[in-house]
Amino acid sequence: MKQKKKLLLVDVFGLMYKFYFTLPRMTAPDGTPTNAVFGLARVMLKLLRESKPDYLVSALESIGETFRHEQFSGYKAHRDRMPDDLRAQLPLMEELFEAMGLSAARAEGYEADDVIGAYSKAGEKAGLDVAIITGDRDLLQLAAPNVMVLLSRKGVTDLDAYTPARVEEEFGVKPEHIPDRKGLEGDSSDNIPGVKGIGKKTAEQLLREFKTLDGLYERLEKVGKERIRKLLEDGRDSAELSRRLATIRTDIEMDKKIEDFAFTGVRTEKLAEFLKRLDMRSLLKEIAEDAGAPSAAEGAGGEYAAVTDEKTLNELLNEAREKKRLCIDVETTGLDPHTCRIVGVSLAVEPGRAFYVPTGHEPDRAGKKPPRMLPLDRVLDLLRPVLEDPQIAKKGHNLKFDMSVLDAAGVRLRGVEFDSMIAAYISEPHKRRRALKPLAEQLLNLRLRTYKDLCGEGKNEIPFSMAPFDDAVQYACSDVDVVLKLEPLLIGELESKGLTRVFREIEMPLVPALARMEMNGVMIDVEHLRGISRKLARREDRIRADIERLTGVEINLNSPKQVGELLFDRLKLPRQRRDSTDVSVLEKLKDEHPAVPLIIEHRHTNKLRSTYVDALPEMINARTGRIHSSFNQTITATGRLSSSDPNLQNIPVRTEEGGDIRRAFVPPPGGFKILSADYSQVEIRLLAHLAGEPSLIEAFARGEDIHTRTASEIFGVKPGDVTPDMRWRAKTINFSLIYGKKEFGLSQDLGIPRKEAGEFIENYFARYPKLKDFEDETREHVVRDGYVTTIFGRRRYIPEAASGNAQQREFGFRAAVNARIQGTSADVIKLAMIRIHDEIENGRLDARMIMQVHDELVFEAPAKKLRAAAERVKELMETAADGYEKMSVPLSVDVSAGDNWRDCEPVF
């Protein structure tokens, strides 16, 4: 039987919009944004590889308005203008198509959906198998026996296939009746009105009973509810208009026939040149493989084996002792080191050979039992002398997790030297190439089996302990083998960029300090939090009652839909972007109606209660009785740490509620106190040092209040005559410079006209000219090199500084100034943490480090030794940069202590 030919129809703009908003920001070396083009290129390569179409049509939008705008002037009226970063990618999209050898189709006066509809119908008539690739559910109405709609929903290449049966199952109507449903319920994204008062559920019920819009109006008297019948009667014209607007045209005349879109293959050389220019290395490898280059290996291809006897394990450990190195990875049943169970340990001493020591495997799904394994306790006893030997260099990927798991099992991993996740982060902090599998693919051209490949996902997922044993061995061994293969490449990158000091002297020594801090955890006063929860709940009830009194409407304030209906439909407030009710929109509307500030207050109160007050007790570990936040080392572009589960950095500092929450962080019983050590104005001090501004350096040397000094300078008054308002304004200006703000940003912060803000800035720089020189020099640096560095050599790449878009370019300049200051601050506190951790580990400091929040370190310390601990912590933090940089301003640390985090008072 002759195989049917295939026609592929691509909704280009629908996909580009989707990828622009779902993929992280990406840029070419010249700063041009590329995330939408990357997504489009990747999905096209996947489709061409897997579908092998005979014909391919790339459908584009009409340049001018369409017939729908003529029928209804409000059609898509609420749509935001195309973002500049997406518009900048349109020429690249055309280049991509040309390089791929693809032709585009457009019909003036019609949308891309109509172009797809026309060719879809033509393909059906010609007996072709038709596939439509899109990110827009509107095109599901074209699904037919020979027409499949592939909907991009999750990742770039995750495509959901929709047949007519699946459309009907999910949407309650046949594909061809989707416009009927939109005729009733409307479509807010396209501003299609529908019938006022008819929502999604009602529309679905009506069409389930009456099948079509015409069938409904032919038997309108059969509609049971009088209110619904009246709405339908009044809204008939709107329903029919809305159906016309929602119906994709399949009858338009196109200039080209399907035969004109015959696909003969990708122009590999031209495409490779295009991708190379945009630095899309992962796609370059894909087309190399498609063109016949050696395919990436399934696994790293080394000599891998399971170790199930003590003799072999001892031989491997002796080799590690002899060569003074060992790569390790611990396989577990979960991601919580306090509760997960160790399933096995993979080990390697040199690349190309790796071993897996199973300890907790079970029969797989087929009932096949694993080989006899060594008991975990015995394996740990054999490993302990090597793992705890600091003279044997330990290597791995995300070693902090392995350290924590082993710590919970009674083994202290020492001698941590190389972590491929951290090395990749330091080398390119602006890119998201952190995970081991993508690193192996990008740098080694190895396509490793993923955890999902091995264990499945969702309801079909199995624990690693039940994975087919031979596959588990290969998977575990490849992880340690690949780390050793990546090491010389990543170290080479670090050396070529001058980043080895940051890696070896800051980031790697920080790993054990963070692991210990996470394992220490922090105690929480649960009863205190329950009291806060009751208080906040009563406040939310009062706010809800006040809003209902002001509006006359009972409302679920946690429902964005109901809040939007209240604001825009009932109160008729000015409509914002797609009727969003996020905080930025509410702030714009707060003067429009007295209910809006109350909604903002409720949103804030409810978030605090759900995120911290009610959530923190649920996070207490049953085994330790403490909360164990994760401190993330490879997230921010500036080098600052972040925290998660819970995010300690987002607890409000200056509000009463935030203080109440901090009051719940307490020391353990038995004579302990909370000790807080906080760098004072560290970023302004570092700015003064980096810029060499003599007035600020002198002020810090004298111990003056820097904001009072700044106010005295820019307002031309004596320090004793500075008012609180002057000091507040000076403080705002000082911090505005750190964050790179200009007239508009400062005017927003101070609540003054832009002209006045500009005068403040001009006066500020006149008083502190070296700060202006520093800003100008930073701009020149980032334009010339594409990155800026901290005092210690840490780089932050800022491609936006070379963007053709002025707004993006200005963002890049602000980020560059901020990166030099904030990045240096991050390095300083990391050095302090390393020194303090070493003091604690060596018994010279009696305290536990339990939290790091911005410029603050928090400890538990015995009350009897509190002053000694405070003095030593202060000394270590204030001298953290010694040996690296001769500071022209002193670093100052405020140390306080108390019975909880909020109520700490100065120690001396």
GROMACS .gro file of N, CA and C in nm, residues 610-660:
model
  153
  610SER      N    1   0.023   3.226   5.441
  610SER     CA    2   0.036   3.099   5.370
  610SER      C    3   0.181   3.062   5.345
  611THR      N    4   0.268   3.162   5.318
  611THR     CA    5   0.407   3.133   5.282
  611THR      C    6   0.493   3.103   5.403
  612TYR      N    7   0.466   3.170   5.514
  612TYR     CA    8   0.553   3.155   5.631
  612TYR      C    9   0.478   3.106   5.755
  613VAL      N   10   0.378   3.181   5.800
  613VAL     CA   11   0.317   3.155   5.930
  613VAL      C   12   0.259   3.014   5.938
  614ASP      N   13   0.181   2.976   5.835
  614ASP     CA   14   0.122   2.842   5.836
  614ASP      C   15   0.214   2.738   5.776
  615ALA      N   16   0.306   2.781   5.690
  615ALA     CA   17   0.391   2.685   5.620
  615ALA      C   18   0.510   2.639   5.703
  616LEU      N   19   0.568   2.729   5.784
  616LEU     CA   20   0.689   2.694   5.858
  616LEU      C   21   0.672   2.573   5.950
  617PRO      N   22   0.564   2.565   6.028
  617PRO     CA   23   0.550   2.444   6.112
  617PRO      C   24   0.544   2.314   6.033
  618GLU      N   25   0.490   2.320   5.910
  618GLU     CA   26   0.483   2.200   5.826
  618GLU      C   27   0.620   2.160   5.774
  619MET      N   28   0.717   2.252   5.779
  619MET     CA   29   0.851   2.224   5.727
  619MET      C   30   0.945   2.167   5.834
  620ILE      N   31   0.897   2.156   5.955
  620ILE     CA   32   0.984   2.105   6.062
  620ILE      C   33   1.013   1.958   6.038
  621ASN      N   34   1.141   1.924   6.038
  621ASN     CA   35   1.182   1.786   6.016
  621ASN      C   36   1.150   1.702   6.139
  622ALA      N   37   1.082   1.590   6.117
  622ALA     CA   38   1.039   1.506   6.229
  622ALA      C   39   1.156   1.449   6.306
  623ARG      N   40   1.268   1.426   6.238
  623ARG     CA   41   1.383   1.363   6.305
  623ARG      C   42   1.463   1.464   6.386
  624THR      N   43   1.478   1.586   6.330
  624THR     CA   44   1.565   1.684   6.396
  624THR      C   45   1.488   1.788   6.476
  625GLY      N   46   1.358   1.804   6.448
  625GLY     CA   47   1.280   1.907   6.515
  625GLY      C   48   1.314   2.047   6.468
  626ARG      N   49   1.378   2.058   6.352
  626ARG     CA   50   1.422   2.188   6.301
  626ARG      C   51   1.378   2.208   6.156
  627ILE      N   52   1.385   2.332   6.112
  627ILE     CA   53   1.365   2.364   5.971
  627ILE      C   54   1.503   2.370   5.905
  628HIS      N   55   1.512   2.311   5.786
  628HIS     CA   56   1.640   2.306   5.715
  628HIS      C   57   1.623   2.371   5.579
  629SER      N   58   1.648   2.502   5.572
  629SER     CA   59   1.640   2.573   5.444
  629SER      C   60   1.755   2.530   5.355
  630SER      N   61   1.734   2.539   5.223
  630SER     CA   62   1.842   2.514   5.128
  630SER      C   63   1.905   2.647   5.090
  631PHE      N   64   2.039   2.654   5.096
  631PHE     CA   65   2.111   2.774   5.056
  631PHE      C   66   2.175   2.747   4.921
  632ASN      N   67   2.126   2.819   4.820
  632ASN     CA   68   2.158   2.788   4.681
  632ASN      C   69   2.277   2.870   4.634
  633GLN      N   70   2.377   2.799   4.582
  633GLN     CA   71   2.505   2.860   4.548
  633GLN      C   72   2.517   2.893   4.400
  634THR      N   73   2.428   2.838   4.317
  634THR     CA   74   2.448   2.850   4.172
  634THR      C   75   2.324   2.907   4.102
  635ILE      N   76   2.257   3.003   4.167
  635ILE     CA   77   2.134   3.057   4.110
  635ILE      C   78   2.152   3.199   4.057
  636THR      N   79   2.201   3.289   4.142
  636THR     CA   80   2.201   3.430   4.103
  636THR      C   81   2.319   3.464   4.012
  637ALA      N   82   2.298   3.562   3.926
  637ALA     CA   83   2.404   3.603   3.833
  637ALA      C   84   2.513   3.682   3.903
  638THR      N   85   2.481   3.744   4.018
  638THR     CA   86   2.579   3.828   4.087
  638THR      C   87   2.670   3.748   4.181
  639GLY      N   88   2.632   3.624   4.212
  639GLY     CA   89   2.710   3.545   4.306
  639GLY      C   90   2.651   3.541   4.445
  640ARG      N   91   2.541   3.616   4.469
  640ARG     CA   92   2.478   3.613   4.601
  640ARG      C   93   2.412   3.477   4.623
  641LEU      N   94   2.405   3.437   4.748
  641LEU     CA   95   2.332   3.315   4.782
  641LEU      C   96   2.182   3.344   4.781
  642SER      N   97   2.104   3.241   4.752
  642SER     CA   98   1.960   3.251   4.771
  642SER      C   99   1.919   3.136   4.861
  643SER      N  100   1.799   3.144   4.915
  643SER     CA  101   1.752   3.033   4.998
  643SER      C  102   1.613   2.990   4.953
  644SER      N  103   1.580   2.866   4.982
  644SER     CA  104   1.449   2.812   4.942
  644SER      C  105   1.405   2.706   5.043
  645ASP      N  106   1.275   2.688   5.048
  645ASP     CA  107   1.213   2.584   5.135
  645ASP      C  108   1.257   2.590   5.280
  646PRO      N  109   1.234   2.701   5.351
  646PRO     CA  110   1.169   2.825   5.309
  646PRO      C  111   1.271   2.928   5.258
  647ASN      N  112   1.218   3.028   5.187
  647ASN     CA  113   1.301   3.139   5.142
  647ASN      C  114   1.312   3.240   5.255
  648LEU      N  115   1.423   3.235   5.327
  648LEU     CA  116   1.441   3.321   5.444
  648LEU      C  117   1.464   3.466   5.404
  649GLN      N  118   1.508   3.489   5.280
  649GLN     CA  119   1.542   3.624   5.238
  649GLN      C  120   1.419   3.708   5.206
  650ASN      N  121   1.303   3.645   5.193
  650ASN     CA  122   1.182   3.720   5.159
  650ASN      C  123   1.097   3.755   5.280
  651ILE      N  124   1.141   3.716   5.400
  651ILE     CA  125   1.066   3.757   5.518
  651ILE      C  126   1.084   3.909   5.534
  652PRO      N  127   0.976   3.986   5.538
  652PRO     CA  128   0.990   4.132   5.546
  652PRO      C  129   1.073   4.173   5.667
  653VAL      N  130   1.157   4.273   5.647
  653VAL     CA  131   1.248   4.315   5.754
  653VAL      C  132   1.187   4.425   5.838
  654ARG      N  133   1.121   4.521   5.774
  654ARG     CA  134   1.082   4.642   5.846
  654ARG      C  135   0.935   4.646   5.887
  655THR      N  136   0.857   4.546   5.852
  655THR     CA  137   0.715   4.548   5.889
  655THR      C  138   0.692   4.477   6.021
  656GLU      N  139   0.581   4.511   6.084
  656GLU     CA  140   0.546   4.447   6.212
  656GLU      C  141   0.527   4.297   6.193
  657GLU      N  142   0.460   4.260   6.083
  657GLU     CA  143   0.436   4.117   6.059
  657GLU      C  144   0.566   4.041   6.038
  658GLY      N  145   0.659   4.102   5.961
  658GLY     CA  146   0.788   4.038   5.940
  658GLY      C  147   0.863   4.019   6.070
  659GLY      N  148   0.856   4.120   6.157
  659GLY     CA  149   0.918   4.108   6.288
  659GLY      C  150   0.856   3.997   6.371
  660ASP      N  151   0.724   3.985   6.364
  660ASP     CA  152   0.655   3.878   6.436
  660ASP      C  153   0.703   3.740   6.390
   0.00000   0.00000   0.00000
